[in-house]
Structures are given as C-alpha cells and as structure tokens.
Short mmCIF file of C-alpha atoms in Angstrom, two decimals:
data_model
loop_
_atom_site.label_atom_id
_atom_site.label_comp_id
_atom_site.label_asym_id
_atom_site.label_seq_id
_atom_site.Cartn_x
_atom_site.Cartn_y
_atom_site.Cartn_z
CA MET H 1 166.43 -156.97 107.10
CA SER H 2 163.77 -158.94 105.44
CA GLU H 3 163.05 -158.40 101.77
CA THR H 4 159.76 -156.74 100.76
CA VAL H 5 157.25 -158.06 98.26
CA LEU H 6 156.63 -155.36 95.71
CA ALA H 7 156.23 -157.38 92.56
CA SER H 8 152.97 -156.22 91.02
CA PRO H 9 150.84 -159.10 89.62
CA ARG H 10 149.85 -159.16 85.98
CA LYS H 11 146.59 -157.33 85.85
CA SER H 12 144.89 -159.78 83.57
CA ASP H 13 145.49 -162.84 85.71
CA PRO H 14 143.50 -163.16 88.99
CA LEU H 15 145.51 -166.27 89.84
CA GLU H 16 148.66 -164.23 89.80
CA ILE H 17 147.08 -161.76 92.22
CA VAL H 18 146.11 -164.49 94.65
CA LYS H 19 149.58 -165.92 94.40
CA THR H 20 151.14 -162.53 95.17
CA LEU H 21 148.87 -162.00 98.13
CA SER H 22 149.90 -165.39 99.45
CA ASP H 23 153.59 -164.41 99.06
CA VAL H 24 152.82 -161.20 100.94
CA THR H 25 151.25 -163.11 103.78
CA ARG H 26 154.29 -165.35 103.94
CA LYS H 27 156.60 -162.41 104.01
CA LEU H 28 154.54 -160.77 106.74
CA ARG H 29 155.21 -163.87 108.91
CA GLU H 30 158.98 -163.61 108.20
CA ILE H 31 159.01 -159.89 109.07
CA THR H 32 157.23 -160.59 112.35
CA ARG H 33 159.89 -163.20 113.19
CA ASP H 34 162.74 -160.73 112.33
CA LEU H 35 161.13 -157.98 114.33
CA THR H 36 160.89 -160.31 117.30
CA THR H 37 164.66 -161.12 117.12
CA GLN H 38 165.65 -157.48 116.65
CA ALA H 39 163.39 -156.04 119.33
CA GLY H 40 166.14 -156.05 122.04
CA GLU H 41 168.64 -153.95 119.90
CA SER H 42 166.65 -150.82 118.99
CA PRO H 43 163.00 -150.88 119.99
CA SER H 44 162.09 -147.53 118.32
CA ALA H 45 163.62 -148.59 114.90
CA VAL H 46 162.02 -151.91 114.99
CA GLU H 47 158.70 -150.29 115.82
CA ALA H 48 159.06 -147.79 112.84
CA LEU H 49 160.01 -150.57 110.48
CA ALA H 50 157.21 -152.81 111.55
CA SER H 51 154.75 -149.93 111.15
CA TRP H 52 156.01 -149.20 107.62
CA GLN H 53 155.97 -152.87 106.57
CA LEU H 54 152.48 -153.42 107.94
CA SER H 55 151.06 -150.34 106.27
CA MET H 56 152.61 -151.36 102.94
CA LEU H 57 151.20 -154.85 103.20
CA LEU H 58 147.79 -153.58 104.13
CA ASP H 59 147.89 -151.28 101.14
CA LEU H 60 148.74 -154.16 98.94
CA HIS H 61 145.90 -156.27 100.26
CA ILE H 62 143.41 -153.46 100.03
CA ALA H 63 144.48 -152.48 96.52
CA HIS H 64 144.54 -155.95 95.05
CA LEU H 65 141.75 -157.90 96.81
CA PRO H 66 138.71 -156.19 95.26
CA LEU H 67 140.37 -156.27 91.86
CA ALA H 68 141.03 -159.99 92.24
CA ILE H 69 137.52 -160.69 93.39
CA ALA H 70 136.01 -158.63 90.58
CA ARG H 71 138.11 -160.43 87.98
CA VAL H 72 137.32 -163.87 89.35
CA GLU H 73 133.60 -162.87 89.37
CA ALA H 74 133.77 -161.61 85.81
CA GLN H 75 135.46 -164.72 84.58
CA ALA H 76 132.98 -166.99 86.36
CA SER H 77 130.11 -165.03 84.96
CA ARG H 78 131.60 -165.34 81.42
CA HIS H 79 132.03 -169.07 81.84
CA LEU H 80 128.47 -169.45 83.17
CA SER H 81 127.11 -167.44 80.30
CA MET H 82 129.05 -169.51 77.75
CA LEU H 83 127.87 -172.66 79.40
CA HIS H 84 124.26 -171.42 79.35
CA HIS H 85 124.49 -170.57 75.64
CA GLN H 86 126.06 -173.89 74.83
CA GLN H 87 123.18 -175.64 76.69
CA GLU H 88 120.63 -173.50 74.80
CA ARG H 89 122.27 -174.42 71.50
CA GLU H 90 122.30 -178.10 72.44
CA GLU H 91 118.68 -177.95 73.44
CA ALA H 92 117.69 -176.24 70.18
CA ARG H 93 119.70 -178.88 68.20
CA ARG H 94 117.96 -181.71 70.08
CA LYS H 95 114.57 -180.16 69.37
CA LEU H 96 115.37 -179.67 65.69
CA ARG H 97 116.54 -183.27 65.40
CA LYS H 98 113.28 -184.52 66.96
CA ASP H 99 111.17 -182.27 64.69
CA ILE H 100 112.96 -183.51 61.56
CA LEU H 101 112.39 -187.16 62.42
CA VAL H 102 108.81 -186.56 63.39
CA GLU H 103 108.07 -184.55 60.25
CA LEU H 104 109.63 -187.16 57.93
CA SER H 105 107.73 -189.86 59.75
CA ARG H 106 104.42 -187.96 59.42
CA ARG H 107 104.60 -186.80 55.80
CA GLY H 108 107.32 -188.83 54.21
CA ARG H 109 110.39 -187.76 52.31
CA ALA H 110 111.18 -184.15 51.48
CA PHE H 111 113.58 -181.73 49.82
CA PRO H 112 115.83 -179.89 52.32
CA LEU H 113 113.91 -176.69 51.57
CA GLU H 114 110.55 -178.33 52.11
CA LEU H 115 111.68 -179.92 55.37
CA ALA H 116 113.15 -176.64 56.67
CA ALA H 117 109.96 -174.74 55.80
CA ALA H 118 107.71 -177.36 57.31
CA ILE H 119 109.38 -177.06 60.75
CA LEU H 120 109.64 -173.28 60.38
CA THR H 121 113.35 -172.97 60.09
CA PHE H 122 115.98 -172.56 57.36
CA VAL H 123 118.05 -174.89 55.31
CA GLU H 124 121.34 -173.75 56.83
CA ASP H 125 119.95 -174.62 60.33
CA ILE H 126 118.92 -178.12 59.45
CA GLU H 127 121.91 -179.02 57.35
CA PRO H 128 124.34 -179.98 60.19
CA VAL H 129 121.57 -181.81 61.96
CA LEU H 130 120.75 -183.81 58.85
CA ARG H 131 124.44 -184.77 58.31
CA ALA H 132 124.57 -186.01 61.92
CA LEU H 133 121.34 -187.96 61.47
CA GLU H 134 122.72 -189.48 58.32
CA LYS H 135 125.91 -190.56 60.18
CA GLU H 136 123.73 -192.15 62.76
CA GLY H 137 121.87 -194.02 60.06
CA LEU H 138 118.45 -192.47 60.90
CA VAL H 139 118.01 -190.61 57.61
CA ARG H 140 119.18 -191.21 54.03
CA ILE H 141 120.02 -188.32 51.65
CA ARG H 142 119.67 -189.35 48.01
CA ARG H 143 120.08 -187.45 44.79
CA VAL H 144 117.01 -187.81 42.62
CA ALA H 145 116.31 -185.83 39.44
CA GLY H 146 119.17 -183.46 40.29
CA THR H 147 118.02 -182.56 43.77
CA GLU H 148 118.64 -183.97 47.24
CA VAL H 149 115.81 -185.94 48.83
CA ILE H 150 115.76 -186.80 52.59
CA GLU H 151 114.02 -189.89 53.83
CA LEU H 152 113.90 -192.02 56.95
CA THR H 153 115.85 -195.25 57.03
CA PRO H 154 114.11 -198.28 58.66
CA ARG H 155 116.03 -197.37 61.86
CA GLY H 156 114.79 -193.79 61.66
CA ARG H 157 111.23 -195.02 61.15
CA ASP H 158 111.47 -197.05 64.31
CA ALA H 159 112.92 -194.12 66.28
CA ALA H 160 110.54 -191.40 65.23
CA PRO H 161 107.30 -192.59 66.98
CA HIS H 162 109.14 -192.84 70.33
CA LEU H 163 110.38 -189.22 69.90
CA ASN H 164 106.90 -187.90 69.45
CA GLY H 165 105.23 -190.23 71.98
CA LEU H 166 103.07 -191.63 69.15
CA MET P 1 95.56 -224.66 23.62
CA GLU P 2 91.84 -223.91 24.46
CA PHE P 3 90.75 -220.79 26.38
CA ALA P 4 89.64 -222.90 29.32
CA GLY P 5 93.16 -224.33 29.51
CA LEU P 6 94.50 -220.75 30.05
CA LEU P 7 92.10 -219.78 32.83
CA HIS P 8 94.56 -220.50 35.58
CA TYR P 9 96.64 -217.61 34.22
CA LEU P 10 93.96 -215.20 35.52
CA PRO P 11 94.40 -215.78 39.32
CA ALA P 12 98.14 -215.85 38.73
CA GLY P 13 98.01 -212.47 36.94
CA ALA P 14 95.66 -210.96 39.53
CA LEU P 15 97.98 -212.01 42.39
CA ALA P 16 100.96 -210.65 40.54
CA ILE P 17 99.19 -207.22 40.25
CA LEU P 18 98.25 -207.36 43.89
CA TRP P 19 101.84 -208.08 44.90
CA GLY P 20 103.04 -205.22 42.75
CA LEU P 21 100.47 -202.79 44.28
CA VAL P 22 101.58 -203.73 47.78
CA GLU P 23 105.22 -203.06 46.88
CA LEU P 24 104.30 -199.74 45.25
CA ALA P 25 102.30 -198.77 48.34
CA GLN P 26 105.15 -199.59 50.64
CA THR P 27 107.73 -197.71 48.66
CA PHE P 28 105.71 -194.58 47.64
CA GLU P 29 103.56 -194.38 50.70
CA SER P 30 103.31 -190.58 50.81
CA ASP P 31 102.82 -190.20 47.09
CA LEU P 32 100.94 -193.32 46.29
CA TRP P 33 98.22 -192.03 43.99
CA ARG P 34 100.60 -189.98 41.93
CA ALA P 35 103.00 -192.96 41.79
CA LEU P 36 100.21 -195.19 40.53
CA ARG P 37 99.35 -192.72 37.82
CA SER P 38 102.93 -192.83 36.53
CA ARG P 39 103.36 -194.92 33.44
CA TRP P 40 106.37 -196.64 35.12
CA ALA P 41 104.04 -198.02 37.76
CA LEU P 42 102.00 -199.54 34.95
CA ILE P 43 105.09 -200.94 33.33
CA PHE P 44 106.20 -202.38 36.63
CA LEU P 45 102.80 -204.06 37.18
CA ALA P 46 102.80 -205.38 33.62
CA GLY P 47 106.35 -206.72 34.12
CA ASN P 48 105.22 -208.45 37.25
CA VAL P 49 102.37 -210.11 35.38
CA CYS P 50 104.67 -211.14 32.51
CA LEU P 51 107.22 -212.64 34.87
CA THR P 52 104.54 -214.63 36.68
CA GLY P 53 103.18 -215.77 33.27
CA ILE P 54 106.67 -216.99 32.20
CA VAL P 55 107.02 -218.96 35.45
CA LEU P 56 103.58 -220.44 34.97
CA VAL P 57 104.40 -221.42 31.42
CA MET P 58 107.58 -223.12 32.63
CA LEU P 59 105.60 -224.97 35.30
CA ASP P 60 102.87 -225.96 32.78
CA LEU P 61 105.55 -227.43 30.52
CA ALA P 62 107.37 -229.18 33.32
CA PHE P 63 104.19 -230.59 35.05
CA PRO P 64 101.25 -231.45 32.70
CA LEU P 65 98.33 -231.38 35.11
CA GLU P 66 94.46 -231.69 35.14
CA PRO P 67 92.50 -228.47 34.80
CA ARG P 68 91.63 -228.34 38.61
CA GLN P 69 95.25 -228.88 39.49
CA ARG P 70 96.27 -226.29 36.96
CA PHE P 71 94.12 -223.76 38.81
CA LEU P 72 96.03 -224.54 42.05
CA LEU P 73 99.24 -224.27 40.05
CA GLY P 74 98.07 -220.78 38.92
CA LEU P 75 97.53 -219.78 42.55
CA PHE P 76 100.89 -221.15 43.46
CA ALA P 77 102.66 -219.28 40.68
CA GLY P 78 100.85 -215.99 41.51
CA PHE P 79 101.22 -216.26 45.23
CA GLY P 80 103.99 -218.75 46.03
CA TRP P 81 106.41 -217.69 43.34
CA GLN P 82 106.04 -214.04 44.23
CA ALA P 83 106.54 -214.87 47.89
CA LEU P 84 109.68 -216.89 47.04
CA LEU P 85 110.91 -214.10 44.78
CA ARG P 86 110.85 -211.77 47.77
CA THR P 87 112.63 -214.07 50.18
CA ARG P 88 116.18 -215.41 50.40
CA ILE P 89 117.64 -217.35 47.53
CA HIS P 90 118.48 -220.44 49.71
CA LEU P 91 114.79 -221.32 49.52
CA PHE P 92 115.53 -222.52 45.97
CA GLN P 93 118.28 -224.90 47.01
CA PRO P 94 116.17 -228.08 47.27
CA LEU P 95 115.44 -227.78 43.46
CA GLY P 96 119.02 -228.64 42.56
CA GLU P 97 121.89 -226.76 41.03
CA GLN P 98 120.50 -226.30 37.56
CA HIS P 99 117.14 -225.01 38.69
CA GLU P 100 118.74 -222.83 41.31
CA ALA P 101 120.83 -221.12 38.66
CA VAL P 102 117.63 -220.24 36.69
CA ALA P 103 115.93 -219.04 39.86
CA ILE P 104 118.87 -216.77 40.74
CA SER P 105 118.93 -215.22 37.29
CA ILE P 106 115.16 -214.57 37.34
CA LEU P 107 115.37 -213.06 40.83
CA ASP P 108 118.27 -210.90 39.69
CA LEU P 109 116.38 -209.86 36.58
CA TYR P 110 113.34 -209.02 38.68
CA ARG P 111 115.32 -206.96 41.20
CA ARG P 112 116.98 -205.00 38.42
CA PHE P 113 113.69 -204.38 36.69
CA GLN P 114 112.08 -203.31 40.01
CA ARG P 115 114.97 -200.91 40.86
CA PHE P 116 114.80 -199.43 37.40
CA CYS P 117 111.05 -198.82 37.68
CA TRP P 118 111.35 -197.32 41.21
CA ARG P 119 114.04 -194.92 39.95
CA GLN P 120 111.85 -193.81 37.04
CA ILE P 121 108.76 -193.35 39.25
CA ASP P 122 110.90 -191.49 41.81
CA GLN P 123 112.30 -189.17 39.22
CA ALA P 124 108.84 -188.51 37.78
CA LEU P 125 107.41 -187.65 41.21
CA ILE P 126 110.33 -185.46 42.21
CA ALA P 127 110.31 -183.63 38.93
CA GLU P 128 106.58 -183.06 39.21
CA ARG P 129 107.02 -181.67 42.80
CA MET P 130 109.91 -179.40 41.64
CA ALA P 131 107.83 -178.08 38.78
CA LEU P 132 104.94 -177.24 41.09
CA LEU P 133 107.26 -175.62 43.62
CA ASP P 134 108.75 -173.55 40.82
CA ARG P 135 105.28 -172.43 39.64
CA ALA P 136 104.22 -171.65 43.21
CA SER P 137 107.31 -169.66 43.97
CA ASN P 138 106.36 -167.25 41.23
CA LEU P 139 103.05 -166.39 42.93
CA PRO P 140 102.60 -163.01 44.61
CA LEU P 141 104.32 -162.90 47.98
CA ASP P 142 101.15 -161.53 49.70
CA TYR P 143 99.12 -164.47 48.39
CA LEU P 144 101.65 -166.99 49.68
CA ARG P 145 101.79 -165.31 53.05
CA HIS P 146 98.01 -165.29 53.19
CA GLN P 147 97.86 -169.00 52.40
CA PHE P 148 100.53 -169.80 54.98
CA ARG P 149 98.77 -167.84 57.73
CA LEU P 150 95.40 -169.31 56.77
CA HIS P 151 96.76 -172.80 57.22
CA ARG P 152 98.52 -171.93 60.44
CA HIS P 153 95.41 -170.51 61.91
CA ALA P 154 93.14 -173.24 60.62
CA SER P 155 95.34 -176.01 61.87
CA LEU P 156 94.52 -177.66 65.14
CA LEU P 157 98.10 -178.79 65.44
CA SER P 158 99.88 -175.56 66.08
CA ASP P 159 103.42 -176.95 66.01
CA PHE P 160 106.51 -174.94 66.29
CA GLU P 161 104.69 -171.93 67.78
CA GLN P 162 107.85 -170.79 69.60
CA ARG P 163 109.78 -170.85 66.35
CA GLU P 164 107.16 -169.03 64.27
CA ALA P 165 108.06 -165.39 65.37
CA GLU P 166 111.73 -166.01 64.74
CA PHE P 167 110.91 -167.60 61.36
CA TRP P 168 108.94 -164.54 60.22
CA LYS P 169 111.69 -162.23 61.46
CA ARG P 170 114.44 -164.11 59.62
CA LEU P 171 112.25 -164.69 56.52
CA SER P 172 111.58 -160.95 56.11
CA GLN P 173 115.35 -160.34 55.93
CA LEU P 174 115.71 -162.67 52.84
CA PRO P 175 115.34 -161.50 49.27
CA GLU P 176 111.71 -161.69 48.02
CA GLY P 177 112.38 -164.66 45.73
CA GLU P 178 113.69 -166.75 48.61
CA GLN P 179 110.75 -165.74 50.81
CA ARG P 180 108.39 -167.01 48.12
CA LEU P 181 110.32 -170.21 47.88
CA TYR P 182 110.08 -170.93 51.57
CA LEU P 183 106.47 -170.13 51.77
CA ALA P 184 105.70 -172.27 48.63
CA ALA P 185 107.77 -175.14 50.12
CA TYR P 186 105.77 -174.95 53.33
CA LEU P 187 102.52 -175.16 51.35
CA LEU P 188 103.89 -178.04 49.27
CA ARG P 189 104.61 -179.89 52.52
CA ILE P 190 100.96 -179.66 53.42
CA GLY P 191 100.21 -181.61 50.28
CA PHE P 192 100.90 -181.69 46.53
CA ASP P 193 97.21 -181.33 45.74
CA PHE P 194 96.80 -178.54 48.26
CA LEU P 195 99.50 -176.48 46.64
CA LYS P 196 98.21 -177.34 43.17
CA GLU P 197 94.78 -176.00 44.17
CA ALA P 198 96.38 -172.91 45.69
CA VAL P 199 98.25 -172.27 42.44
CA LYS P 200 95.02 -172.60 40.49
CA ARG P 201 93.12 -170.18 42.70
CA ALA P 202 96.00 -167.70 42.87
CA PRO P 203 95.41 -164.16 41.56
CA SER P 204 97.65 -163.18 38.66
CA GLN P 205 100.98 -161.53 39.37
CA GLY P 206 100.61 -157.85 40.25
CA SER P 207 97.32 -158.02 42.05
CA SER P 208 97.47 -158.22 45.83
CA VAL P 209 95.75 -160.22 48.49
CA ARG P 210 94.35 -158.67 51.58
CA GLU P 211 95.99 -160.10 54.74
#
C-alpha cells in the first residue's frame, strides 16, 4: 500500500507548506496508480481506501492552503511596507542633502545647530548627511574657536546652484 | 630722497590694499563687513602694503629709473607683483636661481602671514557669533517663538513648509533651554545684525510676549 503524507509543515514557513502540498499531490498520483493496479483483486476495499485517501488529501489541502496564502500575503505586505519606508527615508535624506547644500550656498558657512535650525530640522538628523557630504568632498567641517563650522568646498559651490535650479 | 621720488609708492600701496580687499571679500563673503572691522583685517591689509613696499624698494635699488618710469614701476609692483604672488611659482623661473629663491621665500612668507590673519579673523567672527547666540538663547522663549513666527509669516520664501509642523512638534518635546537655542540659531541664520537687533529689542526675562 502506498505511504501517506502526514508530515505537518512548520507553521512559520509558507514555503514548507507549499512543498508539503506538492508532496501530497505527488502521493495522490502514486495512490491513483496503485488503486488502478489493485482494482481487479478487491474492488470494494480499493474503493474504501481510495475514498479515505482522497478525503484525507482534500482535508490537508483545505486546511493548509488558506494558511499558506495568508502567510505569503502577510510576508509580501511586510516586505512592501519595509520597502516603502526605506524609499521614504531615502527621499527624506535626499531632500535634506539638497537643503543643506542650498542653505550653505545662500547664506554661507554655519554651525551645525544654525544649519539644522535654518532648514527646520535637528542636529542629529543632519549629522549623518553632513558626514556623507564631507566624504563626497562637497562640504568641509572645520574646528574654529572650539566649535565646528560647516562650509562648502569649491565642488560643493559648483553643485549647489544645480540642485536648486538657480 | 625727496617726497616726489616716493610718489610711485602711492599707487603701489593702493593696489596692494585693493588686492587685499578682494581676497577678504572672497574669503569672508557672508560676513564681509564684520571681517573688515576686525583688527586682523587691518593688519592683513597693512602687511600687504608693507610687502609691496619692500618689493618696490628692492626694484628701486636694482633698477634706478626716471620719475615717469618709476611710476610705472610702482604700478607694476602693486599690480604685477601681487598677481605673480597669487600664481604658480614657476613664473619666477626666468629670473634665475638666486632670484627665484628669494621669490619663493617671500611667497611662502606671504602665504603664512595670510593664513595666520585668516585664522585670527575667522576666530574673531565665530567667537562673536557664539557670544550673540549665547545671549539670544537666554531670551524669553515666547519672545523667540514670536520672532521666529514673525519671520516665517513675513517671508516670501516659505521654505520647508512640510517640515515646519514636525519641527514644532519635536521642538516642544525638548527641554526649554534647547528650544531657545534652536530658535535663536534660526534667527542668527537670518542675519547677525537681525539677531543683534532682536536681542536689543527683547523684553527682559520674566515678561512675556503675546503670540
């Protein structure tokens, strides 16, 4: 007699569920083949066995499919939401970068606090952007009279008007 | 030497001052007037004039010329020498090794002197800004808020409108001292003189400003 597929998939892994369902389908094909070969020996036993196997397989499909679909949907939604947030953060960072360069180009050098206040944000928000701009050679951060002063480099001065369409 | 014999020092000195002013304007573009009022700006301009004078004395000694030619020499020293000073050193090569060595040392001296003056002016300007920010951050919070909003409403350029609501929300969560610092820093960014005026007009601590 053919073996049955009863292994329950791990609940947290939709891929496992799909894999199990695929195994079930494969087994269903094997059972059908076995039943066909055994049909001549005891038709009533074969019929009972087939009925039991089929109902079990249907139960498995019915029990697992909605769960698998729901999990796949939830995961896809989580990924989309993460992607959306990442895009929003990236967009905010790009905007901040542009505002910093334009502000420095308009009104000259500034303290970090001054610069943050001028573009209506906070020092902790502009700090990573400033470090990135410094690495790119668009701004220079100097220590003068015990404080940090941010100013545009010649490259930054060239880039700023294009950012603001000046 | 007669006074007439020294007249060619005048255009040379005037050009040296002009060159110095141009350099100051380029370097301290956003704070030019305050930079010019600094005593280090005056020292820099005086140094520029002295250096040009030294070069002219050397040229006078090396090439005894007629008064008219001396005037041209004065223009050359004031304009040409300053121009050469600001360009690459290989321009001095045709003069020969001995002269080149002198030129390099004068150029080096000038650069060091200029850098020193720039640093001093920079420090004076920054210290002045910090002192004003410190004074302004002690003003009543309501007054600073009022000044901030006044400027935002009066300004034709309403930049960062989308960020403003979020800014106020986050600002209100900060300690009062930090709120005052941010608002004062915003006003300082509008202009040093603007904030200075605002500080002068400010009510004394304790009294409130109607919003």
